XYZ file of C-alpha atoms in Angstrom:
786
model
C 0.597 -0.244 -0.228
C 2.584 2.163 0.682
C 4.724 2.240 -2.450
C 9.010 2.989 -2.412
C 10.033 5.801 -3.643
C 11.476 5.369 -6.887
C 16.141 4.899 -6.598
C 18.530 7.208 -7.742
C 19.268 7.842 -11.136
C 21.987 9.025 -13.497
C 21.506 12.862 -14.303
C 21.893 12.246 -18.882
C 21.464 16.299 -20.019
C 23.191 15.924 -23.676
C 19.584 13.351 -24.407
C 17.673 16.161 -24.776
C 19.339 17.676 -27.722
C 18.164 15.189 -29.858
C 14.231 15.599 -29.909
C 14.642 19.511 -30.671
C 17.488 18.243 -33.721
C 14.538 15.538 -35.238
C 12.173 18.004 -34.820
C 14.201 20.715 -37.077
C 14.474 17.896 -39.811
C 11.222 17.435 -39.392
C 10.045 20.861 -40.050
C 12.618 21.292 -43.186
C 10.799 18.557 -44.536
C 8.054 19.178 -44.326
C 8.114 22.674 -45.674
C 9.708 21.283 -48.754
C 7.188 18.194 -49.320
C 4.402 21.249 -49.377
C 5.439 23.338 -51.438
C 5.898 20.578 -54.310
C 2.291 19.947 -53.403
C 0.906 23.287 -54.103
C 3.232 23.617 -56.667
C 1.454 20.337 -58.471
C -2.259 21.231 -57.858
C -1.882 24.523 -58.920
C -1.011 22.777 -62.968
C -3.155 20.003 -62.807
C -5.867 23.671 -62.287
C -4.891 24.703 -65.847
C -5.091 21.568 -67.331
C -8.885 21.288 -66.062
C -9.302 24.964 -66.816
C -8.882 24.615 -70.163
C -10.214 21.330 -71.282
C -13.413 22.373 -69.572
C -12.911 25.676 -72.150
C -12.313 24.107 -75.089
C -15.542 21.345 -74.571
C -18.111 25.060 -73.401
C -16.702 26.414 -76.932
C -17.429 23.441 -78.739
C -21.133 22.994 -76.714
C -22.289 26.664 -77.614
C -20.712 26.619 -81.065
C -22.504 23.651 -81.848
C -25.636 24.712 -80.284
C -25.798 28.023 -82.634
C -24.978 25.982 -86.131
C -28.416 24.217 -84.889
C -30.033 27.205 -84.325
C -29.007 27.767 -88.088
C -29.107 24.563 -89.630
C -33.417 25.016 -88.648
C -33.842 28.112 -90.422
C -32.063 26.992 -93.556
C -34.390 24.267 -93.509
C -37.228 27.099 -93.215
C -35.754 28.958 -95.757
C -35.436 25.962 -97.986
C -39.067 25.068 -97.797
C -40.201 28.494 -98.629
C -38.146 29.476 -101.202
C -40.027 26.117 -102.874
C -43.161 27.450 -102.082
C -43.297 23.977 -99.843
C -43.959 25.835 -96.340
C -47.698 26.841 -95.345
C -48.726 29.056 -92.317
C -50.229 26.485 -90.427
C -46.691 23.955 -90.922
C -44.578 27.177 -90.005
C -46.687 27.559 -86.825
C -46.747 23.745 -86.366
C -42.546 23.316 -86.789
C -41.317 26.608 -85.510
C -43.141 26.440 -82.906
C -42.210 22.800 -81.994
C -37.964 24.102 -81.554
C -39.200 26.792 -79.916
C -40.078 24.545 -77.262
C -37.799 22.665 -77.582
C -35.093 24.988 -77.134
C -35.914 27.620 -74.344
C -32.949 30.694 -75.356
C -34.961 30.904 -78.434
C -38.255 32.870 -77.670
C -39.672 33.292 -80.925
C -39.251 32.816 -84.684
C -40.753 35.432 -87.417
C -40.493 35.955 -91.018
C -40.685 39.376 -92.044
C -40.530 41.562 -95.561
C -38.005 42.501 -97.010
C -38.596 45.874 -95.590
C -38.141 44.367 -92.463
C -42.003 44.176 -90.921
C -43.499 41.316 -89.634
C -45.429 38.966 -91.222
C -45.444 35.581 -89.428
C -44.500 34.577 -85.575
C -44.315 31.582 -84.162
C -45.228 30.809 -81.337
C -48.346 32.561 -81.273
C -48.280 33.645 -77.601
C -45.276 34.978 -78.144
C -44.836 38.449 -76.378
C -41.720 38.890 -78.236
C -43.343 40.339 -81.214
C -46.130 40.985 -83.066
C -47.753 40.558 -86.772
C -47.151 44.085 -88.064
C -44.636 45.253 -86.401
C -41.183 46.452 -87.953
C -37.777 45.853 -86.984
C -36.118 48.971 -84.991
C -32.488 50.529 -86.272
C -30.225 47.873 -85.569
C -31.943 44.971 -85.913
C -32.896 46.387 -89.128
C -29.474 46.638 -90.271
C -28.514 43.495 -89.471
C -31.546 42.941 -91.696
C -30.634 44.129 -94.292
C -26.742 43.080 -94.369
C -27.726 39.636 -94.332
C -30.268 40.401 -97.583
C -27.080 42.034 -99.129
C -24.811 39.097 -98.739
C -27.282 36.175 -98.765
C -25.665 34.963 -95.525
C -26.706 33.784 -92.157
C -26.481 37.077 -90.107
C -26.573 36.984 -86.234
C -27.494 40.636 -84.671
C -25.914 42.963 -82.162
C -26.958 42.355 -78.941
C -30.213 43.882 -78.091
C -32.139 44.813 -74.576
C -35.711 42.983 -75.164
C -39.271 43.218 -73.832
C -37.795 41.407 -70.566
C -34.909 44.419 -70.819
C -32.541 40.287 -71.384
C -30.122 41.155 -74.196
C -31.077 39.288 -76.908
C -29.760 38.401 -80.912
C -31.355 37.552 -84.093
C -30.350 35.009 -86.011
C -31.097 35.631 -89.592
C -31.298 33.841 -92.462
C -32.081 35.552 -95.255
C -34.611 34.095 -98.802
C -34.688 34.375 -102.112
C -35.859 32.757 -105.276
C -33.740 32.997 -108.456
C -32.102 36.659 -107.979
C -34.901 38.421 -106.256
C -34.778 38.783 -102.587
C -38.331 37.205 -100.366
C -37.648 37.886 -97.027
C -35.759 36.450 -94.306
C -36.573 34.064 -91.284
C -35.744 35.779 -87.709
C -34.853 33.162 -84.453
C -35.081 35.696 -81.411
C -32.307 34.264 -78.802
C -31.819 35.075 -75.294
C -28.201 35.289 -75.053
C -28.655 34.083 -70.737
C -30.616 31.392 -71.677
C -28.362 30.611 -74.136
C -25.849 29.670 -71.314
C -27.978 28.363 -69.213
C -29.780 25.482 -71.153
C -26.275 25.019 -73.447
C -24.498 24.352 -70.159
C -24.976 22.477 -67.667
C -25.363 22.986 -63.910
C -22.656 21.115 -63.067
C -20.387 23.129 -64.395
C -21.470 26.298 -63.817
C -21.721 25.204 -60.070
C -18.239 24.923 -60.500
C -17.223 28.177 -62.750
C -18.130 31.694 -62.820
C -19.128 32.533 -66.606
C -19.604 36.050 -67.871
C -20.368 36.433 -71.703
C -18.804 39.254 -73.299
C -19.395 41.238 -76.646
C -17.208 41.599 -78.936
C -16.215 45.126 -77.145
C -14.744 42.731 -74.032
C -18.104 44.129 -72.327
C -20.770 42.707 -70.079
C -23.538 41.611 -70.940
C -24.263 38.603 -68.720
C -23.248 36.543 -65.610
C -24.191 33.200 -63.991
C -22.710 34.792 -60.205
C -22.542 38.438 -57.921
C -19.788 36.469 -56.317
C -16.905 38.640 -57.016
C -13.634 35.711 -57.602
C -10.888 35.470 -54.878
C -7.482 36.478 -56.066
C -6.361 32.772 -55.720
C -8.521 32.972 -59.496
C -8.165 30.809 -62.231
C -9.869 32.342 -65.964
C -9.740 31.522 -69.288
C -11.712 33.023 -72.481
C -13.159 31.484 -74.687
C -13.553 33.841 -78.536
C -16.932 31.936 -80.557
C -16.969 33.300 -84.054
C -20.354 34.392 -85.629
C -21.117 35.692 -88.546
C -20.783 39.562 -87.988
C -20.712 39.335 -84.667
C -17.896 38.104 -81.997
C -19.200 36.596 -78.831
C -16.317 36.315 -75.847
C -17.330 34.180 -72.841
C -14.862 35.253 -69.518
C -14.491 31.674 -66.787
C -13.202 32.696 -64.094
C -12.767 28.873 -61.288
C -13.784 29.511 -57.607
C -11.335 29.228 -55.447
C -11.359 29.464 -51.169
C -9.613 31.256 -49.265
C -7.537 34.201 -50.527
C -3.854 34.950 -51.690
C -2.361 33.737 -48.290
C -4.190 30.379 -48.917
C -0.752 29.062 -49.504
C 1.572 29.818 -46.913
C -0.925 27.987 -44.333
C 0.636 25.209 -44.026
C 3.879 26.748 -43.679
C 2.643 28.950 -41.037
C 1.026 25.549 -39.594
C 3.769 24.036 -39.444
C 5.969 26.375 -38.230
C 3.729 26.609 -35.531
C 3.233 23.236 -34.508
C 6.975 23.465 -35.228
C 6.939 25.974 -32.331
C 4.387 24.493 -29.907
C 6.762 21.131 -29.812
C 9.528 22.906 -29.192
C 8.428 25.186 -26.091
C 5.837 21.534 -24.931
C 9.281 19.723 -24.793
C 11.040 22.829 -22.705
C 8.440 22.555 -20.087
C 8.702 18.437 -19.940
C 12.273 19.069 -19.264
C 10.961 21.648 -16.999
C 8.544 19.181 -15.700
C 11.527 16.414 -15.048
C 13.573 18.652 -13.211
C 10.800 19.172 -10.195
C 9.982 15.873 -11.015
C 13.581 15.283 -9.701
C 13.089 17.449 -6.580
C 9.642 15.762 -5.769
C 10.980 12.736 -5.587
C 13.600 13.596 -3.192
C 10.894 15.419 -0.993
C 9.063 12.164 -1.363
C 11.514 10.130 -0.093
C 12.553 12.090 2.445
C 8.281 12.399 3.385
C 8.124 8.843 3.111
C 11.403 8.236 6.109
C 9.836 10.657 8.274
C 5.644 8.510 7.894
C 7.394 5.436 8.107
C 8.581 6.764 11.440
C 5.622 8.238 13.013
C 3.497 5.146 11.611
C 5.504 3.001 13.884
C 6.580 4.898 16.575
C 2.526 5.190 17.580
C 1.088 2.714 20.347
C -2.411 2.693 17.814
C -2.377 0.104 15.880
C -2.470 0.717 12.326
C -3.758 -1.541 9.377
C -4.558 -1.168 5.420
C -6.373 -3.438 3.449
C -7.523 -2.689 -0.160
C -11.457 -3.209 -1.639
C -11.175 -6.427 -1.665
C -10.205 -7.059 2.042
C -6.048 -7.923 1.505
C -4.654 -6.444 4.213
C -2.066 -4.048 2.536
C -0.033 -2.449 5.393
C 0.555 -3.125 9.696
C 2.324 -0.740 11.546
C 4.725 -2.490 14.574
C 1.967 -1.356 17.134
C -0.287 -3.751 14.963
C 2.100 -6.777 15.145
C 2.724 -6.004 18.980
C -0.883 -6.392 20.092
C -1.562 -9.707 17.297
C 1.821 -10.939 18.024
C 1.675 -11.820 14.445
C 4.864 -10.166 12.271
C 4.726 -8.045 9.064
C 5.266 -10.090 7.402
C 2.575 -13.542 7.609
C 0.167 -10.572 7.864
C 0.737 -8.632 4.301
C -0.976 -10.156 1.396
C -3.393 -11.901 3.725
C -7.718 -11.875 3.510
C -10.056 -12.428 5.252
C -10.488 -14.474 7.544
C -7.465 -13.062 9.429
C -5.328 -15.624 11.471
C -6.295 -13.935 14.908
C -10.038 -13.859 15.021
C -10.852 -16.619 16.811
C -12.536 -19.452 15.630
C -15.851 -19.014 17.598
C -15.947 -14.911 16.247
C -15.711 -15.918 12.554
C -19.102 -14.980 12.034
C -18.959 -11.403 14.176
C -15.868 -10.669 12.341
C -17.294 -11.564 8.712
C -19.931 -9.701 9.295
C -18.347 -6.508 10.612
C -15.599 -6.698 7.494
C -18.352 -6.892 5.235
C -20.099 -4.020 6.332
C -16.985 -2.031 6.182
C -15.691 -3.418 3.154
C -19.712 -1.593 1.722
C -19.076 1.721 3.641
C -21.462 1.309 6.258
C -18.787 0.920 8.875
C -20.628 3.106 12.423
C -18.107 6.308 13.065
C -18.029 4.807 16.618
C -15.920 1.779 15.470
C -16.686 -1.915 15.656
C -15.887 -3.096 19.243
C -15.421 -6.524 18.718
C -12.713 -9.484 20.682
C -9.698 -11.033 18.006
C -6.706 -13.406 19.780
C -3.326 -13.456 20.053
C -0.466 -15.872 18.262
C -0.277 -17.501 21.433
C -4.424 -18.105 21.350
C -4.942 -15.334 24.304
C -8.314 -12.813 23.846
C -8.261 -9.988 23.961
C -11.293 -6.925 23.326
C -10.531 -4.187 20.741
C -12.349 -1.303 18.943
C -11.313 -1.030 15.579
C -12.375 2.681 13.361
C -12.370 2.341 8.946
C -11.399 5.239 7.100
C -11.748 5.849 3.518
C -7.731 4.917 1.876
C -7.898 7.868 -0.691
C -4.982 7.883 -3.304
C -3.330 11.453 -5.020
C -6.311 11.193 -7.775
C -8.759 11.040 -5.332
C -9.595 7.506 -6.096
C -10.236 5.681 -3.092
C -8.089 2.752 -2.983
C -8.410 0.912 0.473
C -9.664 0.914 4.209
C -7.720 2.536 6.577
C -8.071 0.512 10.686
C -6.825 1.685 13.627
C -6.718 -0.638 17.210
C -6.940 0.458 20.137
C -7.413 -2.406 22.969
C -10.099 -2.092 25.351
C -9.597 -5.127 27.500
C -9.235 -2.945 30.813
C -11.131 0.283 30.226
C -14.227 -2.129 29.180
C -13.693 -4.255 31.657
C -14.181 -0.856 34.231
C -17.160 -0.151 32.038
C -18.877 -3.018 32.503
C -19.281 -2.772 36.785
C -20.322 0.707 36.144
C -22.686 -0.295 33.734
C -24.139 -3.159 35.795
C -24.124 -0.397 39.043
C -25.949 1.708 37.045
C -28.644 -0.760 35.774
C -29.478 -2.043 39.976
C -29.651 1.901 40.514
C -32.232 2.344 37.391
C -34.059 -1.084 37.819
C -35.430 -0.568 41.067
C -36.174 3.514 40.721
C -37.661 1.931 37.490
C -39.945 -0.465 39.218
C -41.254 1.772 41.411
C -44.792 4.062 40.571
C -43.701 7.333 41.835
C -41.875 9.343 39.570
C -38.974 9.962 40.500
C -36.378 13.417 38.919
C -33.508 14.883 40.056
C -32.540 18.569 38.733
C -29.261 21.061 39.733
C -30.444 23.590 42.031
C -29.091 26.413 39.777
C -29.260 25.360 36.117
C -32.669 23.889 36.382
C -30.651 20.862 34.255
C -32.736 17.240 34.744
C -29.519 14.703 35.588
C -32.208 11.642 36.356
C -35.720 10.497 35.130
C -37.803 7.101 36.290
C -39.587 5.429 33.087
C -42.443 6.480 35.774
C -41.939 10.182 35.134
C -40.794 9.964 31.623
C -43.809 8.112 30.959
C -46.078 11.708 31.984
C -43.361 14.477 30.939
C -42.158 12.592 27.811
C -39.072 10.822 26.951
C -36.505 13.565 26.122
C -36.900 15.245 29.649
C -33.234 14.760 30.573
C -30.556 17.065 30.244
C -33.744 19.725 29.795
C -34.215 22.311 32.532
C -36.912 21.077 35.426
C -38.715 24.359 35.402
C -40.072 24.037 31.992
C -40.507 19.679 31.377
C -42.764 20.478 34.980
C -44.715 23.481 34.322
C -47.751 22.148 34.405
C -47.632 19.948 37.609
C -44.825 21.712 40.074
C -45.171 23.684 43.477
C -45.554 27.493 43.319
C -42.184 28.722 44.437
C -44.771 30.254 47.892
C -45.527 26.895 48.466
C -41.999 25.449 49.197
C -40.836 25.704 52.854
C -36.792 26.276 51.774
C -35.481 27.775 48.680
C -32.786 24.913 47.823
C -30.642 27.369 46.229
C -29.855 29.318 48.914
C -29.682 26.183 51.639
C -25.806 25.230 52.647
C -23.934 22.409 52.685
C -24.473 21.725 56.380
C -28.352 22.140 55.792
C -28.527 19.611 53.247
C -29.892 17.088 53.234
C -33.422 18.973 53.616
C -37.569 18.271 52.992
C -38.633 21.471 50.901
C -42.659 20.352 49.653
C -45.022 18.174 50.860
C -48.163 18.208 49.072
C -50.623 17.222 46.703
C -50.902 19.376 42.908
C -53.183 19.097 40.101
C -51.828 18.136 36.154
C -52.231 21.625 34.869
C -52.722 19.741 30.858
C -54.073 15.767 31.720
C -55.515 16.626 34.990
C -53.798 13.882 37.277
C -54.073 14.404 40.683
C -50.563 13.555 42.428
C -48.515 13.703 45.723
C -45.321 15.492 46.124
C -42.974 14.835 47.759
C -39.469 16.912 47.562
C -35.860 17.167 48.760
C -32.528 18.932 48.020
C -29.559 16.251 48.988
C -26.356 16.695 47.968
C -25.564 14.633 44.204
C -22.052 12.533 43.889
C -20.223 15.427 42.491
C -20.470 17.722 45.587
C -23.476 19.907 44.392
C -26.934 21.136 44.848
C -29.897 19.263 43.218
C -33.299 18.741 44.121
C -34.841 14.943 44.411
C -38.888 15.505 43.410
C -41.037 11.595 43.831
C -44.843 12.874 42.430
C -47.195 9.941 43.472
C -50.629 9.638 41.622
C -53.321 9.890 44.050
C -55.893 10.621 40.632
C -57.707 7.241 41.375
C -58.288 8.511 44.938
C -59.342 12.139 44.401
C -61.811 10.302 41.390
C -63.196 7.929 43.806
C -63.751 11.009 46.405
C -65.045 13.094 44.079
C -67.489 10.305 42.690
C -69.056 9.582 46.193
C -69.366 13.435 46.288
C -71.473 13.364 43.070
C -73.684 10.839 43.918
C -74.417 12.458 47.342
C -76.114 15.100 45.398
C -77.246 12.758 42.824
C -79.183 11.668 45.364
C -80.589 14.283 46.549
C -81.501 16.116 43.163
C -83.510 12.971 42.817
C -85.267 12.576 45.536
C -86.631 16.881 44.972
C -87.507 15.773 41.455
C -89.308 11.953 42.377
C -92.103 13.247 43.570
C -92.500 16.216 40.578
C -92.697 12.736 38.744
C -91.828 11.910 35.105
C -95.306 13.332 34.105
C -95.454 17.096 35.278
C -91.489 16.630 33.784
C -92.127 15.868 30.748
C -95.028 17.465 30.014
C -92.993 20.778 31.301
C -90.652 20.928 28.829
C -93.049 19.514 25.945
C -96.027 21.928 26.354
C -93.731 24.897 26.532
C -93.187 25.558 22.915
C -97.961 25.508 21.664
C -98.260 27.163 24.949
C -95.997 29.708 23.690
C -96.991 30.303 20.347
C -100.890 30.732 21.402
C -99.649 33.380 23.830
C -98.194 35.163 20.855
C -101.069 34.984 18.560
C -103.376 35.887 21.400
C -100.749 38.700 21.621
C -100.584 40.106 18.010
C -104.967 40.074 18.068
C -105.309 41.875 21.325
C -102.674 44.734 19.794
C -103.862 44.781 16.517
C -107.684 45.080 18.192
C -106.323 47.655 20.167
C -104.862 49.529 17.297
C -107.824 49.670 15.275
C -105.631 48.755 12.589
C -106.897 44.959 11.632
C -108.666 42.907 9.321
C -111.625 40.363 10.410
C -109.586 37.454 7.944
C -106.124 38.213 9.546
C -107.284 37.472 13.559
C -109.868 34.645 12.477
C -106.604 33.482 10.894
C -104.212 33.564 13.880
C -107.041 32.739 15.754
C -107.587 29.474 13.809
C -103.716 28.788 14.421
C -104.333 29.799 18.290
C -107.098 26.442 18.631
C -104.454 24.096 16.100
C -102.047 25.027 18.579
C -104.395 24.652 21.617
C -105.329 21.539 19.908
C -101.886 20.325 19.553
C -101.278 20.591 22.880
C -103.820 18.011 24.166
C -102.525 15.504 21.531
C -99.368 16.203 23.688
C -100.589 15.538 26.510
C -102.227 12.834 25.822
C -99.045 11.597 23.875
C -97.284 11.761 27.357
C -99.978 9.822 29.278
C -99.508 6.880 27.115
C -95.786 7.291 26.728
C -96.451 7.860 30.511
C -98.325 4.184 30.356
C -95.177 3.115 28.738
C -97.800 2.268 25.472
C -96.710 2.015 21.718
C -96.656 5.181 20.171
C -99.418 5.533 17.024
C -97.201 5.257 13.754
C -99.333 7.201 10.754
C -97.217 7.409 6.949
C -96.410 10.705 6.573
C -94.596 13.159 4.749
C -90.916 14.472 6.039
C -91.555 17.692 4.276
C -94.670 18.664 6.572
C -93.917 17.853 9.625
C -90.471 20.062 8.846
C -92.962 23.116 7.954
C -94.961 22.777 10.330
C -91.879 22.807 12.847
C -89.922 25.418 10.531
C -93.141 27.769 11.139
C -92.761 27.259 14.563
C -89.169 27.684 15.300
C -89.569 31.127 12.847
C -90.727 33.514 15.259
C -86.904 32.751 18.008
C -85.295 32.713 14.598
C -86.897 36.243 13.163
C -85.927 37.799 17.111
C -82.424 36.374 16.498
C -81.589 36.150 12.974
C -81.065 33.365 11.546
C -81.485 31.663 8.539
C -82.890 28.460 8.585
C -82.410 26.097 5.110
C -84.358 23.591 4.667
C -82.506 20.613 2.344
C -84.992 18.154 1.554
C -85.367 15.496 -1.475
C -88.701 16.163 -3.899
C -89.284 12.785 -4.183
C -88.483 11.439 -0.641
C -90.850 8.483 0.576
C -92.678 8.375 2.910
C -91.750 7.377 6.690
C -94.086 6.131 9.369
C -93.887 8.167 12.184
C -95.439 9.703 15.257
C -96.607 12.436 13.666
C -96.521 15.009 16.961
C -93.367 13.181 18.709
C -91.585 14.034 15.838
C -92.049 17.490 15.303
C -91.521 17.426 18.999
C -87.723 16.162 18.270
C -87.357 18.482 15.670
C -88.114 21.683 17.365
C -86.406 20.669 20.022
C -83.222 20.152 17.757
C -84.298 23.426 15.771
C -84.475 25.439 19.483
C -81.111 24.108 20.976
C -79.680 24.947 17.015
C -80.672 28.480 17.196
C -80.054 29.071 20.562
C -75.781 27.729 19.860
C -75.930 30.883 17.497
C -76.334 33.645 20.371
C -73.372 34.972 20.160
C -72.180 34.235 16.735
C -71.724 37.444 13.840
C -75.314 37.809 11.621
C -73.910 36.196 8.733
C -73.106 32.704 10.712
C -76.413 31.897 11.358
C -77.577 29.637 9.880
C -78.898 26.104 10.768
C -79.816 24.073 7.902
C -82.324 21.085 7.893
C -80.827 18.187 5.242
C -82.737 14.579 4.623
C -82.042 11.453 3.020
C -82.537 8.088 2.898
C -79.621 6.049 3.660
C -81.096 2.264 2.992
C -83.767 0.392 1.595
C -85.775 1.203 4.966
C -84.489 4.253 6.827
C -84.161 7.610 6.199
C -81.545 10.315 8.125
C -82.392 13.320 8.780
C -79.467 15.981 10.491
C -80.138 19.682 11.594
C -76.796 21.224 11.565
C -76.367 24.498 13.147
C -72.366 26.808 12.986
C -73.149 27.779 16.813
C -69.714 27.243 19.291
C -70.290 23.490 19.391
C -69.523 21.276 21.922
C -66.537 19.867 24.386
C -65.505 15.795 23.356
C -66.894 15.438 27.244
C -70.306 16.861 26.608
C -70.588 14.897 23.306
C -70.028 11.493 25.389
C -72.657 13.434 28.103
C -75.217 15.758 26.287
C -77.519 12.208 26.378
C -77.828 11.598 29.682
C -80.757 13.080 31.918
C -80.368 16.081 33.795
C -77.285 16.906 32.072
C -76.984 20.082 30.250
C -75.108 22.905 28.741
C -77.423 25.628 29.657
C -77.166 27.800 32.184
C -81.339 27.684 32.392
C -81.510 23.913 31.248
C -83.247 20.895 32.989
C -81.249 18.664 31.310
C -84.159 16.130 30.011
C -85.152 17.739 26.470
C -82.785 15.754 24.559
C -82.954 12.823 26.544
C -86.986 12.682 25.865
C -85.846 13.092 22.161
C -83.876 9.567 22.284
C -86.460 7.789 23.935
C -89.307 9.290 21.411
C -86.351 8.785 18.287
C -85.431 4.865 20.183
C -89.494 4.454 20.025
C -89.332 4.316 16.812
C -86.952 2.436 16.197
C -84.360 4.143 15.254
C -80.612 6.064 16.566
C -80.537 9.782 17.681
C -76.574 11.277 18.145
C -74.066 14.180 17.448
C -71.335 14.673 15.450
C -69.130 17.911 15.911
C -68.687 20.430 12.338
C -65.444 20.905 10.728
C -66.167 24.401 10.565
C -67.228 24.478 14.021
C -70.735 24.229 14.902
C -72.580 20.567 15.931
C -74.918 18.223 13.874
C -77.631 16.162 15.635
C -78.108 13.305 13.239
C -81.320 10.800 13.800
C -83.513 8.114 11.498
C -86.750 7.266 11.203
C -88.135 4.383 9.168
C -89.534 4.314 6.229
C -92.902 3.441 4.663
C -93.058 -0.283 3.426
C -94.395 -1.322 0.452
C -97.437 -3.314 2.093
C -98.720 0.225 3.548
C -101.423 1.634 2.774
C -102.552 5.584 3.544
C -104.605 6.062 6.771
């Protein structure tokens, strides 16, 4: 693992001169070869251009001679009167179509007036048109010489350069006229020479005075151009074609290879110079490395901590002398070995193999491994092994370095202390009394048994005692002594003894607290708290039973009938009083109608009749008779209940919302009883929203089937809601959350619903308030209306 530095080598400075000489010879040879290649390339380019120029010249001349041949055929047929106008149109139009550079072919008389034009749709000239100046002169020259003539170039109707090919026609010694082919010079170049030719060369058409008439490219040739000019000999006209080969780059391009060769030569020479400096620096570094290796070797061998290095496969690559002394093996006996190692006891193979596998996987704990190994003589001893990654100079991990310490004696002492502490904590954790010890000065909790942790949390040790026990601690004024002011001579001293109720859980504890001297000499407070909640609860239950017996003895004389009637008749009697009071006020004011008074008195009579029915039903209930159930519409019951509740709702600005499906089946109930249940729940909901903002005073009555035989009715308010304890007790007789309530309303409601084989319960709303729900049976298929 720790490689030894290389030995000193003899220095040979003359070896560095050979690369410089070789680089110079190579650079001169490359410059000569580059110059020869450029000369050969130039000569090849000129030869290729000359061949292409001759080919272009022959191609254009052949194209023009073809046009002359076609005109001569037309002239011969015209001379012998074998050419009609229709034949002329067919032949000439076909020829123009096959040769796009010919815009039109015309027949003119001796005066230069156009008589025939082919094709007919040509817009270059028209029948009856007179040839202009230079074109007329070219015609007269052809008629005079009786030879074909090429006119000078002129701009056509498209402002492109064009010329006329004129072939005169005579019969005997008289002139008949001439055939003229109107030829576009631009189309001549484009259609005669292929696209591959025009892509490689810049072509410029020149007249006989070397004036440029047409060019196929707007790109200006570079200075490294290879060009030439050809002449096309035509009767009375000489056209020239200047051909320039496209060449990339500029005038500096031939010198680029030489520049690159010289630049690379300089770079290589500079690199060699840097390598020479690097070699010299490396030699100096090797000298320092030898010194550092000797120092580190001496340091590792002088440590009393055993060091062992392994590679990524677990093979030992280094051990120091302390490791060898601990195990009794020499370095030569350990280096190169893979697990299992010879210092592993046979009985510990599985555990030690698991530890080495975990370390090689990079999962060794930061606290190291505590293990038992053996010396060469078989003696067992305990060690702690710490692993850390071994990183080379390139930042790559090449293995693991382990440091080993003998912990046999420290472990024995620690075991004894742990056993003593275990006995101490076992006794205290077995107590039902909560015990903790806190420093008097800073309040830090030094010890807490299991009972204390169950009450105040399992992370209390080390925290501030005043904060942890804030919910159950004696008031400072209740202490008999201030623990911080006690002197060592006054210890131990009792500080507090009394009963305290836990502010959060409500449990009662008998707390006994003393100030004592701790094992390190500081003053601490020892507090013991015994749970006496059960005893307190028994005392409270006894007291409540006594009060309930007294209340029951007073109420039993009233009887169930009086209590029920007092509660149930409250609503109809209030309605009767309100109707009567309203009629009296209207009669006193003189502002009334007979119909209104009659309606109010009818409603009062209905309420009186309803009160009578309630009395009869309550008497039946007392006699334990079954309620009289008939099929009714739930929506009708809710509307009647709402009519009674609207008086209270309008007074308190409460909005009552009803959400009942139209197709809800009828229910089979006692109409008066269920109406009383609804009215009681609605009235309780309205009262629960007293003190709430007006916009929150909404009471909703909902109903929906929950299965094939039961309907659920819900009355939801947005009031202050019920506590969890109240939800469990709210239906108990004589239990009420109202200051003036009797506590029997909901109990009677539940008994009514249970008479109807239903269920009444309450739930808390997430957005605030309560929901009272009850279920009643629906009408069955075999039941009929009464």
